[in-house]
Amino acid sequence: MTGAVLRVVRAGALTTVQDVGRAGFAHLGVPRSGALDLPAHRLANRLVGNGERAAGLETTVSGCALRPSRTVVVAVTGAGCPVRIDGRPAAWGAPLVVPGGAVLDVGPATVGLRSYVAVAGGLAVDAVLGSRATDLLSGLGPAPLADGDELPVGSERGRSAAADVLPYGSVGAKLVLPFLPGPRDDWFAPGSLDALVTGGYSVSPASNRIGLRVLGPALRRAAGRDGELPSEGMVPGAVQVPPDGRPVVFLADHPTTGGYPVIGVVPEESLPAAAQSAPGTRIRFVALRSGRPVL
């Protein structure tokens, strides 16, 4: 007997297949990619009995709608959103049984940007370099979903792990981004770190899976720093400053090298909140020294 297939009824603005990513290929120019909000992705898998590496869906802003060919168990986490099965309200953040032929509708995000849909057994699309994640920068992995696509469901699953309390961080009115200064903060004019901390930045609508772009005061280069660096390695959370002076915080699909100076690095545990922050969200950068705020 063949496994279930999810038919895409409504693809949404940008819905991609994601897992925990393809680590270990930066030397080939391949970023890790994977779910931008890994805690939400892992929670969705846990709720349906999958291992954390199972592939699911990441929606952006407008959600998606799916019709399984056979009965499946699913869970929706991440950005808060209305969930319906054949038009009837269903639970967010809990295992749900979707009968074959019914439509699971994951509605527009009401809090946050990206929702995560896990199905028991995981999505069995072809893996590339050990991962099923869609990488928008390199083009690896399956293409973003389109109406009419069909996604095979795997057969391996464990027991759903529902809980009375779900350990998932909320999205606040302000995004707080701690960062460790360097390695190229000496490329900026005196007072630039203070300007970053006090600059009154906000999330730009130009943000995407590659990076969180910001609106706010431009950071000035130090005298004599008019050229660019030789390309050097980049990591998730790197706060790179292009020639316009407005920082970009690298997310999962970031380039693995770059020549623009990096003024600081945001710890990875703070990046899920960045991925869930809508355009216009105020940003507070907090400088750290050895993991502690600078007083």
PDB file of C-alpha atoms in Angstrom, residues 32-131:
ATOM      1  CA  ARG A  32      22.781  25.340   6.435  1.00  0.00           C
ATOM      2  CA  SER A  33      19.267  26.505   5.537  1.00  0.00           C
ATOM      3  CA  GLY A  34      16.497  24.656   7.415  1.00  0.00           C
ATOM      4  CA  ALA A  35      13.619  26.014   9.495  1.00  0.00           C
ATOM      5  CA  LEU A  36      14.120  29.616  10.584  1.00  0.00           C
ATOM      6  CA  ASP A  37      12.283  28.930  13.844  1.00  0.00           C
ATOM      7  CA  LEU A  38      13.855  25.620  14.834  1.00  0.00           C
ATOM      8  CA  PRO A  39      12.111  25.363  18.233  1.00  0.00           C
ATOM      9  CA  ALA A  40       8.718  25.632  16.499  1.00  0.00           C
ATOM     10  CA  HIS A  41       9.734  23.065  13.879  1.00  0.00           C
ATOM     11  CA  ARG A  42      10.962  20.625  16.536  1.00  0.00           C
ATOM     12  CA  LEU A  43       7.803  21.093  18.599  1.00  0.00           C
ATOM     13  CA  ALA A  44       5.555  20.350  15.612  1.00  0.00           C
ATOM     14  CA  ASN A  45       7.481  17.130  14.948  1.00  0.00           C
ATOM     15  CA  ARG A  46       7.299  16.122  18.594  1.00  0.00           C
ATOM     16  CA  LEU A  47       3.523  16.591  18.633  1.00  0.00           C
ATOM     17  CA  VAL A  48       3.011  14.129  15.757  1.00  0.00           C
ATOM     18  CA  GLY A  49       5.603  11.588  16.915  1.00  0.00           C
ATOM     19  CA  ASN A  50       8.367  12.389  14.425  1.00  0.00           C
ATOM     20  CA  GLY A  51      12.075  12.684  15.105  1.00  0.00           C
ATOM     21  CA  GLU A  52      13.280  16.273  15.096  1.00  0.00           C
ATOM     22  CA  ARG A  53      15.012  15.843  11.725  1.00  0.00           C
ATOM     23  CA  ALA A  54      11.783  15.021   9.878  1.00  0.00           C
ATOM     24  CA  ALA A  55      10.822  17.448   7.116  1.00  0.00           C
ATOM     25  CA  GLY A  56       7.725  19.614   7.383  1.00  0.00           C
ATOM     26  CA  LEU A  57       6.417  22.876   5.968  1.00  0.00           C
ATOM     27  CA  GLU A  58       7.295  26.470   6.818  1.00  0.00           C
ATOM     28  CA  THR A  59       4.624  28.981   5.792  1.00  0.00           C
ATOM     29  CA  THR A  60       5.099  32.738   5.498  1.00  0.00           C
ATOM     30  CA  VAL A  61       2.397  35.225   6.574  1.00  0.00           C
ATOM     31  CA  SER A  62      -0.560  33.765   4.655  1.00  0.00           C
ATOM     32  CA  GLY A  63      -0.441  30.062   5.588  1.00  0.00           C
ATOM     33  CA  CYS A  64      -1.436  27.270   3.189  1.00  0.00           C
ATOM     34  CA  ALA A  65      -4.109  24.617   2.590  1.00  0.00           C
ATOM     35  CA  LEU A  66      -3.513  20.888   2.072  1.00  0.00           C
ATOM     36  CA  ARG A  67      -5.667  17.871   1.173  1.00  0.00           C
ATOM     37  CA  PRO A  68      -4.295  14.444   2.224  1.00  0.00           C
ATOM     38  CA  SER A  69      -5.107  11.380   0.125  1.00  0.00           C
ATOM     39  CA  ARG A  70      -5.387   9.290   3.306  1.00  0.00           C
ATOM     40  CA  THR A  71      -5.985  10.052   6.977  1.00  0.00           C
ATOM     41  CA  VAL A  72      -2.954  11.748   8.531  1.00  0.00           C
ATOM     42  CA  VAL A  73      -1.959  13.259  11.872  1.00  0.00           C
ATOM     43  CA  VAL A  74      -0.655  16.831  11.707  1.00  0.00           C
ATOM     44  CA  ALA A  75       0.309  19.677  14.033  1.00  0.00           C
ATOM     45  CA  VAL A  76       0.669  23.426  13.450  1.00  0.00           C
ATOM     46  CA  THR A  77       3.068  25.532  15.544  1.00  0.00           C
ATOM     47  CA  GLY A  78       5.145  28.707  15.174  1.00  0.00           C
ATOM     48  CA  ALA A  79       3.200  31.842  14.310  1.00  0.00           C
ATOM     49  CA  GLY A  80      -0.265  31.855  15.823  1.00  0.00           C
ATOM     50  CA  CYS A  81      -2.935  31.330  13.168  1.00  0.00           C
ATOM     51  CA  PRO A  82      -6.449  29.968  12.697  1.00  0.00           C
ATOM     52  CA  VAL A  83      -6.519  26.267  11.818  1.00  0.00           C
ATOM     53  CA  ARG A  84      -9.519  24.614  10.147  1.00  0.00           C
ATOM     54  CA  ILE A  85     -10.349  21.128   8.890  1.00  0.00           C
ATOM     55  CA  ASP A  86     -13.021  21.222   6.193  1.00  0.00           C
ATOM     56  CA  GLY A  87     -14.046  24.636   7.492  1.00  0.00           C
ATOM     57  CA  ARG A  88     -14.359  23.603  11.141  1.00  0.00           C
ATOM     58  CA  PRO A  89     -12.069  25.241  13.737  1.00  0.00           C
ATOM     59  CA  ALA A  90      -9.246  22.996  14.950  1.00  0.00           C
ATOM     60  CA  ALA A  91      -6.507  23.343  17.552  1.00  0.00           C
ATOM     61  CA  TRP A  92      -3.190  25.110  17.031  1.00  0.00           C
ATOM     62  CA  GLY A  93      -0.254  23.463  18.817  1.00  0.00           C
ATOM     63  CA  ALA A  94      -1.841  20.017  19.182  1.00  0.00           C
ATOM     64  CA  PRO A  95      -1.962  16.765  17.182  1.00  0.00           C
ATOM     65  CA  LEU A  96      -4.903  16.750  14.749  1.00  0.00           C
ATOM     66  CA  VAL A  97      -6.425  13.923  12.734  1.00  0.00           C
ATOM     67  CA  VAL A  98      -7.180  15.031   9.174  1.00  0.00           C
ATOM     68  CA  PRO A  99      -9.320  12.504   7.275  1.00  0.00           C
ATOM     69  CA  GLY A 100      -8.383  11.581   3.735  1.00  0.00           C
ATOM     70  CA  GLY A 101      -9.958  14.050   1.296  1.00  0.00           C
ATOM     71  CA  ALA A 102     -10.516  16.743   3.937  1.00  0.00           C
ATOM     72  CA  VAL A 103      -8.821  20.143   3.639  1.00  0.00           C
ATOM     73  CA  LEU A 104      -6.443  21.327   6.345  1.00  0.00           C
ATOM     74  CA  ASP A 105      -6.416  25.129   6.162  1.00  0.00           C
ATOM     75  CA  VAL A 106      -3.575  26.914   7.968  1.00  0.00           C
ATOM     76  CA  GLY A 107      -4.719  30.521   8.025  1.00  0.00           C
ATOM     77  CA  PRO A 108      -2.830  33.825   7.981  1.00  0.00           C
ATOM     78  CA  ALA A 109      -0.424  34.499  10.838  1.00  0.00           C
ATOM     79  CA  THR A 110      -1.959  36.578  13.608  1.00  0.00           C
ATOM     80  CA  VAL A 111       1.142  36.678  15.841  1.00  0.00           C
ATOM     81  CA  GLY A 112       4.539  36.226  14.180  1.00  0.00           C
ATOM     82  CA  LEU A 113       5.278  35.468  10.529  1.00  0.00           C
ATOM     83  CA  ARG A 114       6.024  31.782  10.009  1.00  0.00           C
ATOM     84  CA  SER A 115       3.927  28.766  10.931  1.00  0.00           C
ATOM     85  CA  TYR A 116       5.161  25.165  10.868  1.00  0.00           C
ATOM     86  CA  VAL A 117       3.147  22.170   9.695  1.00  0.00           C
ATOM     87  CA  ALA A 118       4.357  18.684  10.619  1.00  0.00           C
ATOM     88  CA  VAL A 119       2.729  15.471   9.417  1.00  0.00           C
ATOM     89  CA  ALA A 120       3.280  12.105  11.077  1.00  0.00           C
ATOM     90  CA  GLY A 121       5.916  10.290   9.044  1.00  0.00           C
ATOM     91  CA  GLY A 122       7.457  13.494   7.721  1.00  0.00           C
ATOM     92  CA  LEU A 123       7.565  14.674   4.119  1.00  0.00           C
ATOM     93  CA  ALA A 124       9.419  12.141   1.973  1.00  0.00           C
ATOM     94  CA  VAL A 125      10.650  14.488  -0.755  1.00  0.00           C
ATOM     95  CA  ASP A 126      14.101  13.772  -2.186  1.00  0.00           C
ATOM     96  CA  ALA A 127      17.042  14.735   0.036  1.00  0.00           C
ATOM     97  CA  VAL A 128      19.940  16.822  -1.283  1.00  0.00           C
ATOM     98  CA  LEU A 129      23.237  16.682   0.644  1.00  0.00           C
ATOM     99  CA  GLY A 130      21.452  14.893   3.463  1.00  0.00           C
ATOM    100  CA  SER A 131      18.611  17.392   3.881  1.00  0.00           C
TER     101      SER A 131
END
